[in-house]
């Protein structure tokens, strides 16, 4: 007999499912209104509904539980070097590519300028013409950034190849022949996972290979060699021999890799399948066993005289890779902001349904302090990440170019640093349930494991802080920051004090030892100034008092007693 009833299950929350990720994210909506008032919201609204659905959540779980598997050989002993993914991985990739989160924004820069009017947009859900004008309006990077954030809430790890494709697409311009053939495929919204020659595919994805065993941050230490091997329609061809220690998404159709050529470190285009249809000499040694990021395959590879084509000039590999790094660093900020938002949404959903000591957790005064504090951090991250994305849409403006250069390391450093702390505290809001995986259903656990990654890859914290120092030497950084922060002057004394002190600190900054502190303070000043312009008073007043005014502790949940926690919590609530 298994019908003995021992207890009734009660006081456990209903999961956060079948809800609209976009409609319930007021911080994101306000950031978009501020940074891109002309944005077409229809596609984001549709995406928000789709990504919050039970079906997509099931795909996210399955893709993380049934992790990628490496097949080095076929059963007859021939090398195949393929990675097999669960169908849910492909479903997620299909959705991300279909939403244009990969190379699509670059179509805007290459196609005839589309009108910004709604009439220029295809009907919602209609596929974009391959290589045609972008349907993303005048703010394609902001539009894509918002979609990327929403997608991260559902599942972050498949966004690795999506982000890399976004980053490499513009860099290919330095090889016009390859760019002409590949960029329409990189911008296409069709996803085709098959390993076959690019000509036979409706769309492609790309990866990046820089990191080697002896050096990741310091790519000049690369030992992989590139030897001239003739020229053809794609320009100068080389044979690449060496390895990459981290080589994510190895099933991408091509990669930009760094290797040592006679004139120094150079950037090469390395396709998986060669133009004649044969496979390139890329040997996947093994897949990394990672803390999180489970749905994504990260591999170690060797190149055995693999064919690759020069992109740009020999010896110019470092500046080229830095250009790509700028885009992936933007994505680290966006991705962490998305993860923060999801963590806060889960914490709010849980505490509003779970009672302890006679009332819902969300009504307990100290829990309100924690939740409000988390919501502030999440909203500030969203505001900064979307602000940064705006600068990539306005590269014809000198101020925006400078902001892209300054805020990229600042945002990546600070948002990613805060992400792990926030995830831990948000997990604690769920008590023991937060720590449980339960066959991949423990979304909070997945978020927690994912969080440190964005801080490490594409330049870890110190590298970002040092990069800020480099950025400060470009143009008049102090004046640009002053201009950026001016609209918020006179609202909070603490913000005014920081803003007044920053130019001298920026001018005086000479050594690395204070670089993290400067990156932190620039981030806080910009976040506070943005919130003054985009958020209700309860939010920006609490942010300025805690983060800038000293009315705060060293853990979340230490806001001052005067903070309007109710207004902050209500604004962040993921359900109506
Ligand atoms: C899951 C995952 C996937 C990845 N996928 C890819 C990929 O697809 N392609 C790719 O090329 N790479 C990839 N990477 C590699 C990643 O970009 C590197 O790990 C990262 O850039 C750091 O390099 P490193 O591991 O060699 O660490 P190191 O360079 O050894 O750095 C170690 C620490 O030292 C610090 N440091 C370095 N220099 C200085 C300095 N001058 N002053 C102070 N501190 C310093 C760093 O900030 C860091 O904290 C991936 C990494 C991970 C974890």
Coordinates of C-alpha atoms and ligand atoms in Angstrom, one line a residue:
X1 CA 0.0 0.0 0.0
X2 CA 1.5 3.3 -1.0
X3 CA -1.7 5.3 -0.2
X4 CA -0.8 6.2 3.3
X5 CA -1.1 10.0 3.5
X6 CA 1.5 11.4 5.9
X7 CA 1.1 15.1 5.3
X8 CA -0.3 17.8 3.1
X9 CA 2.1 20.0 1.1
X10 CA 1.4 23.6 1.9
X11 CA 3.3 26.8 2.4
X12 CA 5.5 26.0 -0.7
X13 CA 5.3 28.6 -3.5
X14 CA 4.0 28.1 -7.0
X15 CA 6.9 28.4 -9.4
X16 CA 7.5 31.5 -11.5
X17 CA 6.3 30.2 -14.9
X18 CA 4.2 31.3 -17.8
X19 CA 4.8 35.0 -17.1
X20 CA 6.0 37.8 -19.3
X21 CA 9.6 38.6 -18.7
X22 CA 9.5 41.9 -20.5
X23 CA 6.1 43.3 -19.2
X24 CA 7.1 42.6 -15.6
X25 CA 10.5 44.2 -15.8
X26 CA 9.9 47.9 -15.2
X27 CA 13.5 48.7 -14.7
X28 CA 14.3 47.5 -18.1
X29 CA 11.4 49.3 -19.7
X30 CA 12.4 52.6 -18.1
X31 CA 16.0 52.1 -19.1
X32 CA 14.9 51.5 -22.7
X33 CA 12.6 54.5 -22.6
X34 CA 15.5 56.7 -21.5
X35 CA 18.2 55.3 -23.9
X36 CA 16.2 54.5 -27.0
X37 CA 12.8 56.2 -26.9
X38 CA 12.1 55.2 -30.5
X39 CA 12.5 51.5 -29.8
X40 CA 10.1 49.1 -31.4
X41 CA 8.8 47.2 -28.3
X42 CA 6.7 44.6 -30.2
X43 CA 9.5 42.1 -30.8
X44 CA 10.7 42.5 -27.1
X45 CA 7.1 42.0 -25.9
X46 CA 6.8 38.8 -27.9
X47 CA 10.2 37.6 -26.8
X48 CA 9.4 38.3 -23.1
X49 CA 6.2 36.2 -23.3
X50 CA 8.0 33.4 -25.1
X51 CA 11.0 33.2 -22.8
X52 CA 8.8 33.1 -19.7
X53 CA 6.8 30.2 -21.0
X54 CA 6.8 26.7 -19.4
X55 CA 7.9 25.2 -22.7
X56 CA 11.1 27.4 -22.9
X57 CA 11.8 26.8 -19.2
X58 CA 11.7 23.1 -19.9
X59 CA 14.2 23.5 -22.8
X60 CA 16.5 25.5 -20.4
X61 CA 16.4 22.7 -17.8
X62 CA 16.9 19.9 -20.3
X63 CA 19.8 21.6 -22.0
X64 CA 21.5 22.0 -18.7
X65 CA 20.8 18.5 -17.4
X66 CA 21.7 16.7 -20.7
X67 CA 25.0 18.3 -21.2
X68 CA 27.0 18.3 -24.5
X69 CA 29.0 15.2 -25.3
X70 CA 32.2 15.0 -27.3
X71 CA 32.5 12.4 -30.1
X72 CA 36.1 12.4 -31.2
X73 CA 35.8 9.3 -33.5
X74 CA 33.1 7.5 -35.4
X75 CA 32.7 3.8 -34.6
X76 CA 35.1 2.9 -37.4
X77 CA 37.9 4.9 -35.8
X78 CA 37.8 7.9 -38.1
X79 CA 38.1 11.3 -36.4
X80 CA 34.9 13.4 -36.4
X81 CA 35.5 15.9 -33.6
X82 CA 31.9 16.6 -33.1
X83 CA 29.9 17.7 -30.0
X84 CA 26.4 16.3 -29.6
X85 CA 23.8 18.5 -27.9
X86 CA 20.4 17.7 -26.5
X87 CA 17.5 18.9 -28.8
X88 CA 16.6 21.5 -26.2
X89 CA 20.0 23.2 -26.8
X90 CA 19.1 23.5 -30.4
X91 CA 15.6 24.8 -29.6
X92 CA 17.2 27.5 -27.4
X93 CA 19.7 28.4 -30.1
X94 CA 17.0 28.6 -32.7
X95 CA 15.0 31.0 -30.5
X96 CA 18.1 33.2 -29.8
X97 CA 19.1 33.3 -33.5
X98 CA 15.5 33.8 -34.5
X99 CA 15.4 36.9 -32.2
X100 CA 18.5 38.3 -33.9
X101 CA 20.6 38.2 -30.7
X102 CA 23.7 37.2 -32.6
X103 CA 25.0 39.2 -35.6
X104 CA 21.8 40.8 -36.7
X105 CA 22.4 44.3 -35.3
X106 CA 25.3 44.7 -37.7
X107 CA 23.0 44.6 -40.7
X108 CA 22.1 48.1 -39.7
X109 CA 25.6 49.3 -40.5
X110 CA 25.9 47.6 -43.8
X111 CA 22.5 47.7 -45.4
X112 CA 20.8 50.9 -46.8
X113 CA 19.7 52.9 -43.7
X114 CA 16.2 51.8 -42.9
X115 CA 13.6 54.3 -41.8
X116 CA 12.9 54.5 -38.1
X117 CA 9.2 54.5 -38.6
X118 CA 7.1 51.5 -37.7
X119 CA 6.2 51.2 -41.4
X120 CA 9.8 50.0 -41.9
X121 CA 9.2 47.0 -39.7
X122 CA 8.0 43.7 -41.0
X123 CA 5.0 42.2 -39.2
X124 CA 5.8 40.8 -35.9
X125 CA 7.3 37.3 -36.2
X126 CA 8.0 37.6 -39.9
X127 CA 11.5 36.3 -40.7
X128 CA 14.0 39.0 -41.7
X129 CA 15.2 39.0 -45.2
X130 CA 18.6 37.3 -45.4
X131 CA 21.2 40.0 -45.3
X132 CA 18.6 42.7 -45.8
X133 CA 18.0 45.8 -43.8
X134 CA 17.8 45.3 -40.1
X135 CA 14.3 45.3 -38.7
X136 CA 15.7 46.7 -35.4
X137 CA 15.1 50.4 -36.1
X138 CA 17.6 53.1 -35.1
X139 CA 18.8 51.4 -31.9
X140 CA 19.7 47.9 -33.1
X141 CA 22.3 47.4 -30.3
X142 CA 20.0 48.5 -27.6
X143 CA 17.2 46.4 -29.0
X144 CA 19.4 43.4 -29.1
X145 CA 20.8 44.2 -25.6
X146 CA 17.3 44.1 -24.1
X147 CA 16.6 40.8 -25.9
X148 CA 19.9 39.4 -24.7
X149 CA 19.1 40.3 -21.1
X150 CA 15.7 38.7 -21.3
X151 CA 17.2 35.6 -22.8
X152 CA 19.8 35.4 -20.0
X153 CA 16.9 35.2 -17.5
X154 CA 15.8 32.0 -19.2
X155 CA 19.2 30.4 -20.0
X156 CA 22.6 32.1 -20.1
X157 CA 25.0 29.4 -21.3
X158 CA 23.8 29.0 -24.9
X159 CA 24.4 32.7 -25.3
X160 CA 28.1 32.1 -25.5
X161 CA 28.2 31.4 -29.2
X162 CA 25.5 34.0 -29.7
X163 CA 27.7 36.6 -28.1
X164 CA 30.8 35.5 -29.9
X165 CA 29.0 35.7 -33.2
X166 CA 27.9 39.3 -32.4
X167 CA 31.5 40.2 -31.4
X168 CA 33.3 38.8 -34.5
X169 CA 30.9 39.9 -37.2
X170 CA 32.3 43.5 -37.4
X171 CA 35.9 42.3 -37.1
X172 CA 35.5 40.3 -40.3
X173 CA 35.4 43.6 -42.2
X174 CA 39.1 43.5 -42.2
X175 CA 39.0 40.7 -44.7
X176 CA 36.5 42.1 -47.3
X177 CA 36.3 38.8 -49.3
X178 CA 35.3 36.7 -46.3
X179 CA 33.1 39.4 -44.9
X180 CA 31.2 39.7 -48.2
X181 CA 30.4 35.9 -48.2
X182 CA 29.9 35.4 -44.4
X183 CA 28.3 38.5 -43.1
X184 CA 24.8 37.8 -44.6
X185 CA 25.0 34.4 -43.0
X186 CA 26.1 35.8 -39.6
X187 CA 23.2 38.3 -39.7
X188 CA 20.6 35.7 -40.9
X189 CA 17.9 34.6 -38.4
X190 CA 18.1 31.0 -39.6
X191 CA 19.8 28.5 -37.3
X192 CA 21.4 25.4 -38.8
X193 CA 23.5 23.3 -36.4
X194 CA 24.8 21.0 -39.2
X195 CA 28.5 20.8 -39.7
X196 CA 28.7 21.5 -43.4
X197 CA 30.2 24.0 -45.8
X198 CA 29.0 27.6 -45.2
X199 CA 27.6 27.9 -48.8
X200 CA 25.0 25.2 -48.0
X201 CA 23.8 26.8 -44.8
X202 CA 21.1 29.5 -44.3
X203 CA 22.9 30.9 -41.3
X204 CA 26.1 30.4 -39.3
X205 CA 27.7 31.1 -35.9
X206 CA 31.2 31.9 -35.0
X207 CA 33.5 31.5 -32.0
X208 CA 36.8 33.0 -30.7
X209 CA 40.1 31.3 -29.8
X210 CA 42.6 33.4 -27.9
X211 CA 43.4 31.7 -24.6
X212 CA 46.2 29.2 -24.4
X213 CA 47.6 27.2 -21.5
X214 CA 50.5 29.6 -20.8
X215 CA 48.4 32.8 -21.0
X216 CA 44.8 34.1 -21.3
X217 CA 44.9 37.7 -20.2
X218 CA 48.4 38.0 -21.6
X219 CA 47.7 36.8 -25.2
X220 CA 51.1 38.0 -26.3
X221 CA 52.4 34.8 -24.7
X222 CA 50.5 32.7 -27.4
X223 CA 52.7 30.0 -29.0
X224 CA 50.4 28.8 -31.7
X225 CA 52.2 29.3 -35.0
X226 CA 50.9 30.5 -38.4
X227 CA 52.9 29.7 -41.5
X228 CA 52.2 31.2 -44.9
X229 CA 50.6 28.7 -47.2
X230 CA 49.7 30.7 -50.4
X231 CA 46.8 32.9 -51.3
X232 CA 43.4 32.5 -52.8
X233 CA 40.0 34.3 -53.1
X234 CA 39.9 34.8 -49.3
X235 CA 43.4 36.4 -49.3
X236 CA 46.5 35.2 -47.5
X237 CA 46.2 31.6 -46.4
X238 CA 48.2 30.2 -43.4
X239 CA 48.7 26.8 -41.8
X240 CA 48.0 27.0 -38.1
X241 CA 49.7 24.6 -35.6
X242 CA 49.2 24.8 -31.9
X243 CA 46.4 24.7 -29.3
X244 CA 43.7 26.6 -27.5
X245 CA 43.1 25.9 -23.8
X246 CA 39.6 27.4 -23.8
X247 CA 37.7 27.1 -27.0
X248 CA 34.0 27.4 -26.4
X249 CA 31.2 26.3 -28.7
X250 CA 33.5 24.3 -30.9
X251 CA 30.6 23.4 -33.2
X252 CA 30.5 26.9 -34.5
X253 CA 31.0 27.2 -38.3
X254 CA 34.2 29.3 -38.0
X255 CA 36.4 31.0 -35.4
X256 CA 38.6 34.1 -35.2
X257 CA 41.9 32.8 -33.6
X258 CA 45.1 34.4 -32.6
X259 CA 48.4 32.9 -33.7
X260 CA 52.0 34.0 -34.1
X261 CA 52.9 35.0 -37.7
X262 CA 56.3 36.3 -38.9
X263 CA 55.2 39.9 -38.1
X264 CA 53.8 39.0 -34.7
X265 CA 50.5 38.0 -33.1
X266 CA 47.8 38.1 -35.8
X267 CA 44.1 37.4 -36.2
X268 CA 42.9 34.5 -38.5
X269 CA 39.6 33.3 -39.8
X270 CA 39.5 29.5 -39.3
X271 CA 36.5 27.7 -40.6
X272 CA 35.4 24.2 -39.3
X273 CA 34.6 23.0 -42.8
X274 CA 36.8 24.2 -45.6
X275 CA 35.4 25.8 -48.8
X276 CA 35.9 22.5 -50.7
X277 CA 33.7 20.7 -48.1
X278 CA 36.4 18.8 -46.2
X279 CA 36.9 19.3 -42.5
X280 CA 39.6 21.5 -41.2
X281 CA 42.3 20.0 -39.0
X282 CA 40.8 21.0 -35.6
X283 CA 41.1 18.2 -33.0
X284 CA 38.9 18.6 -30.0
X285 CA 40.9 17.1 -27.1
X286 CA 38.2 17.2 -24.4
X287 CA 35.4 19.2 -23.0
X288 CA 35.9 21.3 -19.9
X289 CA 34.1 20.1 -16.7
X290 CA 32.8 23.5 -15.6
X291 CA 31.2 24.8 -12.4
X292 CA 28.2 26.1 -14.3
X293 CA 27.5 27.1 -17.9
X294 CA 26.5 23.5 -18.4
X295 CA 24.5 23.7 -21.6
X296 CA 27.5 25.3 -23.4
X297 CA 30.4 23.2 -24.6
X298 CA 33.8 24.6 -23.8
X299 CA 36.6 22.6 -25.3
X300 CA 40.4 22.2 -25.5
X301 CA 41.6 22.0 -29.1
X302 CA 44.7 21.4 -31.2
X303 CA 45.2 22.7 -34.7
X304 CA 47.2 20.4 -36.9
X305 CA 48.2 22.7 -39.7
X306 CA 44.6 23.9 -39.9
X307 CA 43.9 26.3 -42.8
X308 CA 43.1 29.9 -41.8
X309 CA 43.0 33.2 -43.6
X310 CA 44.5 36.4 -42.4
X311 CA 42.1 39.1 -41.1
X312 CA 43.6 42.5 -41.1
X313 CA 47.3 43.0 -41.1
X314 CA 49.9 40.6 -39.8
X315 CA 51.0 41.7 -36.3
X316 CA 47.8 43.5 -35.5
X317 CA 46.1 40.7 -33.6
X318 CA 46.0 42.4 -30.2
X319 CA 44.1 45.5 -31.2
X320 CA 41.7 43.4 -33.3
X321 CA 40.9 41.0 -30.5
X322 CA 40.4 44.0 -28.2
X323 CA 37.8 45.3 -30.5
X324 CA 35.9 42.0 -30.3
X325 CA 36.5 41.9 -26.6
X326 CA 34.6 45.2 -26.3
X327 CA 31.4 43.6 -27.6
X328 CA 31.7 40.4 -25.5
X329 CA 32.4 42.6 -22.5
X330 CA 29.2 44.5 -23.1
X331 CA 27.5 41.1 -23.2
X332 CA 29.0 40.1 -19.8
X333 CA 27.4 43.2 -18.3
X334 CA 24.1 42.6 -20.0
X335 CA 24.2 38.9 -19.1
X336 CA 24.9 39.4 -15.5
X337 CA 22.2 42.1 -15.3
X338 CA 19.8 39.6 -16.7
X339 CA 20.8 36.9 -14.2
X340 CA 20.5 39.5 -11.4
X341 CA 17.0 40.3 -12.5
X342 CA 16.0 36.7 -12.6
X343 CA 17.5 36.0 -9.2
X344 CA 15.5 39.0 -7.7
X345 CA 12.3 37.8 -9.5
X346 CA 12.7 34.4 -8.0
X347 CA 13.3 35.7 -4.6
X348 CA 10.3 38.0 -4.7
X349 CA 8.1 35.2 -6.1
X350 CA 9.2 32.9 -3.3
X351 CA 8.9 35.3 -0.4
X352 CA 5.5 36.6 -1.3
X353 CA 4.1 33.0 -1.1
X354 CA 6.1 31.5 1.7
X355 CA 5.1 32.3 5.3
X356 CA 7.2 32.1 8.5
X357 CA 6.4 33.3 12.0
X358 CA 2.8 34.1 11.1
X359 CA 3.1 36.1 7.9
X360 CA 4.5 36.0 4.4
X361 CA 8.3 36.4 4.3
X362 CA 7.9 39.4 2.1
X363 CA 6.1 41.2 4.9
X364 CA 8.8 40.6 7.5
X365 CA 10.7 43.9 8.0
X366 CA 14.2 42.5 7.7
X367 CA 13.3 40.4 4.6
X368 CA 11.9 43.6 3.0
X369 CA 15.3 45.3 3.6
X370 CA 17.1 42.4 1.9
X371 CA 14.6 42.3 -1.1
X372 CA 14.7 46.0 -1.6
X373 CA 18.5 46.1 -1.5
X374 CA 18.7 43.3 -4.1
X375 CA 16.2 45.1 -6.3
X376 CA 18.2 48.3 -6.1
X377 CA 21.4 46.4 -7.2
X378 CA 19.5 44.7 -10.0
X379 CA 18.0 47.9 -11.3
X380 CA 21.3 49.8 -11.2
X381 CA 22.9 47.0 -13.2
X382 CA 20.2 47.1 -15.8
X383 CA 20.5 50.9 -16.1
X384 CA 24.2 50.8 -16.6
X385 CA 24.2 47.9 -19.0
X386 CA 21.5 49.4 -21.2
X387 CA 23.2 52.8 -21.1
X388 CA 26.4 51.2 -22.3
X389 CA 24.6 49.4 -25.1
X390 CA 23.3 52.8 -26.3
X391 CA 26.8 54.0 -26.9
X392 CA 27.2 51.3 -29.6
X393 CA 24.3 52.7 -31.5
X394 CA 25.7 56.2 -31.5
X395 CA 29.3 55.6 -32.6
X396 CA 29.1 58.7 -34.9
X397 CA 29.0 60.8 -31.7
X398 CA 32.4 61.5 -30.1
X399 CA 31.0 61.5 -26.5
X400 CA 29.3 58.1 -27.1
X401 CA 32.6 56.7 -28.5
X402 CA 34.4 57.8 -25.4
X403 CA 31.6 56.4 -23.2
X404 CA 31.8 53.1 -24.9
X405 CA 35.5 53.0 -24.2
X406 CA 35.2 54.1 -20.6
X407 CA 32.0 52.3 -19.5
X408 CA 32.8 48.9 -21.1
X409 CA 35.5 48.0 -18.5
X410 CA 33.7 49.8 -15.7
X411 CA 30.4 48.0 -16.3
X412 CA 31.9 44.6 -16.8
X413 CA 34.0 45.0 -13.7
X414 CA 31.4 46.3 -11.3
X415 CA 28.2 44.5 -12.5
X416 CA 29.9 41.1 -12.7
X417 CA 31.5 41.6 -9.3
X418 CA 28.1 42.4 -7.7
X419 CA 26.4 39.5 -9.5
X420 CA 27.9 36.7 -7.4
X421 CA 27.0 38.5 -4.1
X422 CA 23.5 39.2 -5.2
X423 CA 23.0 35.5 -6.3
X424 CA 24.1 34.2 -2.9
X425 CA 21.7 36.5 -1.1
X426 CA 18.8 35.9 -3.4
X427 CA 19.4 32.2 -3.0
X428 CA 19.2 32.6 0.8
X429 CA 15.8 34.2 0.4
X430 CA 14.6 30.8 -0.8
X431 CA 16.1 29.1 2.2
X432 CA 17.0 25.5 1.7
X433 CA 15.0 25.3 -1.5
X434 CA 17.4 27.8 -3.1
X435 CA 20.3 25.4 -2.7
X436 CA 18.6 22.4 -4.3
X437 CA 19.2 21.5 -7.9
X438 CA 16.3 19.0 -8.2
X439 CA 17.1 17.7 -11.7
X440 CA 17.9 21.1 -13.1
X441 CA 14.7 22.7 -11.7
X442 CA 16.7 24.7 -9.2
X443 CA 17.0 27.8 -11.3
X444 CA 18.6 29.8 -8.5
X445 CA 21.4 27.2 -8.2
X446 CA 22.0 27.5 -11.9
X447 CA 22.2 31.3 -11.6
X448 CA 24.6 31.0 -8.7
X449 CA 26.9 28.7 -10.6
X450 CA 26.8 30.9 -13.7
X451 CA 27.5 34.2 -12.0
X452 CA 31.3 34.1 -11.6
X453 CA 31.8 33.3 -15.2
X454 CA 31.0 36.7 -16.7
X455 CA 33.5 38.1 -14.2
X456 CA 36.3 35.8 -15.4
X457 CA 36.1 35.4 -19.1
X458 CA 36.8 38.2 -21.6
X459 CA 39.0 39.9 -19.1
X460 CA 38.8 39.2 -15.3
X461 CA 38.3 42.0 -12.7
X462 CA 41.9 43.2 -12.5
X463 CA 42.2 43.3 -16.3
X464 CA 39.0 45.4 -16.5
X465 CA 40.2 47.9 -13.9
X466 CA 43.6 48.2 -15.6
X467 CA 41.8 48.6 -18.9
X468 CA 39.9 51.6 -17.4
X469 CA 43.2 53.3 -16.8
X470 CA 44.1 52.8 -20.4
X471 CA 40.8 54.2 -21.5
X472 CA 41.2 57.3 -19.3
X473 CA 44.3 58.2 -21.3
X474 CA 42.1 58.5 -24.4
X475 CA 40.4 61.8 -25.2
X476 CA 39.2 64.0 -22.3
X477 CA 37.8 61.4 -20.1
X478 CA 37.2 63.7 -17.1
X479 CA 35.2 66.1 -19.2
X480 CA 33.2 63.3 -20.8
X481 CA 32.4 61.9 -17.3
X482 CA 31.4 65.3 -16.1
X483 CA 29.0 65.7 -19.0
X484 CA 27.6 62.3 -18.5
X485 CA 26.8 62.9 -14.8
X486 CA 25.7 66.5 -15.2
X487 CA 21.9 65.8 -15.6
X488 CA 21.8 64.3 -12.1
X489 CA 23.5 67.2 -10.3
X490 CA 21.8 68.8 -7.3
X491 CA 19.6 65.8 -6.5
X492 CA 21.7 64.0 -3.9
X493 CA 24.5 65.6 -1.9
X494 CA 26.4 62.3 -1.8
X495 CA 26.3 61.9 -5.6
X496 CA 27.3 65.6 -6.0
X497 CA 30.4 65.0 -3.7
X498 CA 31.5 62.0 -5.7
X499 CA 30.9 63.7 -9.0
X500 CA 32.9 66.7 -7.9
X501 CA 35.8 64.5 -6.8
X502 CA 36.0 62.3 -9.9
X503 CA 37.6 64.6 -12.4
X504 CA 40.7 65.1 -10.2
X505 CA 40.9 61.4 -9.5
X506 CA 40.6 60.6 -13.2
X507 CA 43.3 63.2 -14.1
X508 CA 45.6 62.0 -11.3
X509 CA 45.2 58.3 -11.8
X510 CA 48.7 57.0 -12.6
X511 CA 49.1 53.7 -10.7
X512 CA 47.3 50.4 -10.9
X513 CA 46.9 49.8 -7.3
X514 CA 43.8 52.0 -7.0
X515 CA 42.3 51.0 -10.3
X516 CA 39.6 48.8 -8.8
X517 CA 38.5 51.5 -6.5
X518 CA 38.2 54.0 -9.3
X519 CA 36.3 51.5 -11.5
X520 CA 33.9 50.9 -8.6
X521 CA 33.3 54.7 -8.0
X522 CA 32.9 55.5 -11.6
X523 CA 30.3 52.7 -11.8
X524 CA 28.4 53.8 -8.7
X525 CA 28.4 57.5 -9.9
X526 CA 27.1 56.5 -13.4
X527 CA 24.5 54.1 -11.9
X528 CA 23.3 56.7 -9.4
X529 CA 23.0 59.4 -12.1
X530 CA 21.2 57.0 -14.4
X531 CA 18.7 56.1 -11.7
X532 CA 18.0 59.7 -11.0
X533 CA 16.9 60.0 -14.6
X534 CA 15.1 56.7 -15.0
X535 CA 13.8 55.5 -11.7
X536 CA 11.2 56.7 -9.1
X537 CA 12.5 58.7 -6.2
X538 CA 12.3 55.7 -3.8
X539 CA 14.8 53.9 -5.9
X540 CA 17.4 56.6 -6.6
X541 CA 17.2 58.0 -3.1
X542 CA 17.8 54.6 -1.5
X543 CA 20.6 53.9 -4.0
X544 CA 22.4 57.2 -3.4
X545 CA 22.0 57.0 0.4
X546 CA 23.3 53.4 0.6
X547 CA 25.9 53.2 -2.1
X548 CA 27.2 56.7 -2.0
X549 CA 26.1 58.2 1.3
X550 CA 27.4 55.6 3.7
X551 CA 24.0 54.6 5.1
X552 CA 24.7 50.9 4.4
X553 CA 26.6 47.9 5.7
X554 CA 28.8 45.2 4.1
X555 CA 26.0 42.8 3.3
X556 CA 22.7 43.1 1.5
X557 CA 19.8 44.0 3.7
X558 CA 21.5 46.8 5.5
X559 CA 19.6 49.8 4.0
X560 CA 18.7 52.6 6.4
X561 CA 15.4 52.4 8.2
X562 CA 14.0 55.4 6.3
X563 CA 14.1 53.7 2.9
X564 CA 10.8 53.1 1.1
X565 CA 11.2 49.4 0.8
X566 CA 7.6 48.9 -0.2
X567 CA 7.9 51.1 -3.3
X568 CA 11.1 49.4 -4.4
X569 CA 9.8 45.9 -3.9
X570 CA 6.5 46.6 -5.7
X571 CA 8.4 48.0 -8.7
X572 CA 10.5 44.9 -8.9
X573 CA 7.7 42.4 -8.5
X574 CA 7.6 39.9 -11.4
X575 CA 3.9 39.3 -11.3
X576 CA 1.1 41.8 -11.4
Ligands
LIG1 C1 33.8 28.7 -19.3 C2 34.9 29.4 -20.0 C3 34.9 29.5 -21.3 C4 35.9 30.2 -22.0 N1 35.8 30.3 -23.4 C5 36.8 30.9 -24.1 C6 36.8 30.9 -25.5 O1 35.9 30.5 -26.2 N2 37.8 31.5 -26.1 C7 38.9 32.0 -25.4 O2 39.8 32.5 -26.1 N3 38.9 32.0 -24.1 C8 37.9 31.5 -23.4 N4 37.9 31.4 -22.0 C9 39.1 31.9 -21.3 C10 39.0 33.2 -20.6 O3 38.7 34.3 -21.4 C11 40.2 33.3 -19.7 O4 40.2 32.3 -18.7 C12 40.4 34.7 -19.1 O5 40.6 35.6 -20.1 C13 41.5 34.7 -18.0 O6 42.7 34.2 -18.6 P1 43.5 33.1 -17.8 O7 42.5 32.0 -17.5 O8 44.7 32.7 -18.6 O9 43.9 33.7 -16.4 P2 45.2 34.7 -16.2 O10 45.5 35.5 -17.3 O11 46.3 33.8 -15.7 O12 44.7 35.6 -15.0 C14 44.5 35.1 -13.6 C15 44.2 36.2 -12.7 O13 45.2 37.2 -12.8 C16 44.7 38.4 -13.0 N5 45.7 39.2 -13.7 C17 46.3 39.0 -15.0 N6 47.1 39.9 -15.3 C18 47.2 40.8 -14.2 C19 47.9 42.0 -14.0 N7 48.7 42.5 -14.9 N8 47.7 42.6 -12.8 C20 46.9 42.1 -11.9 N9 46.2 41.0 -12.1 C21 46.3 40.4 -13.2 C22 43.4 38.2 -13.8 O14 42.6 39.4 -13.6 C23 42.9 37.0 -13.2 O15 42.2 37.3 -12.0 C24 36.9 30.8 -21.3 C25 37.0 30.7 -19.9 C26 36.0 30.0 -19.2 C27 36.0 29.9 -17.7

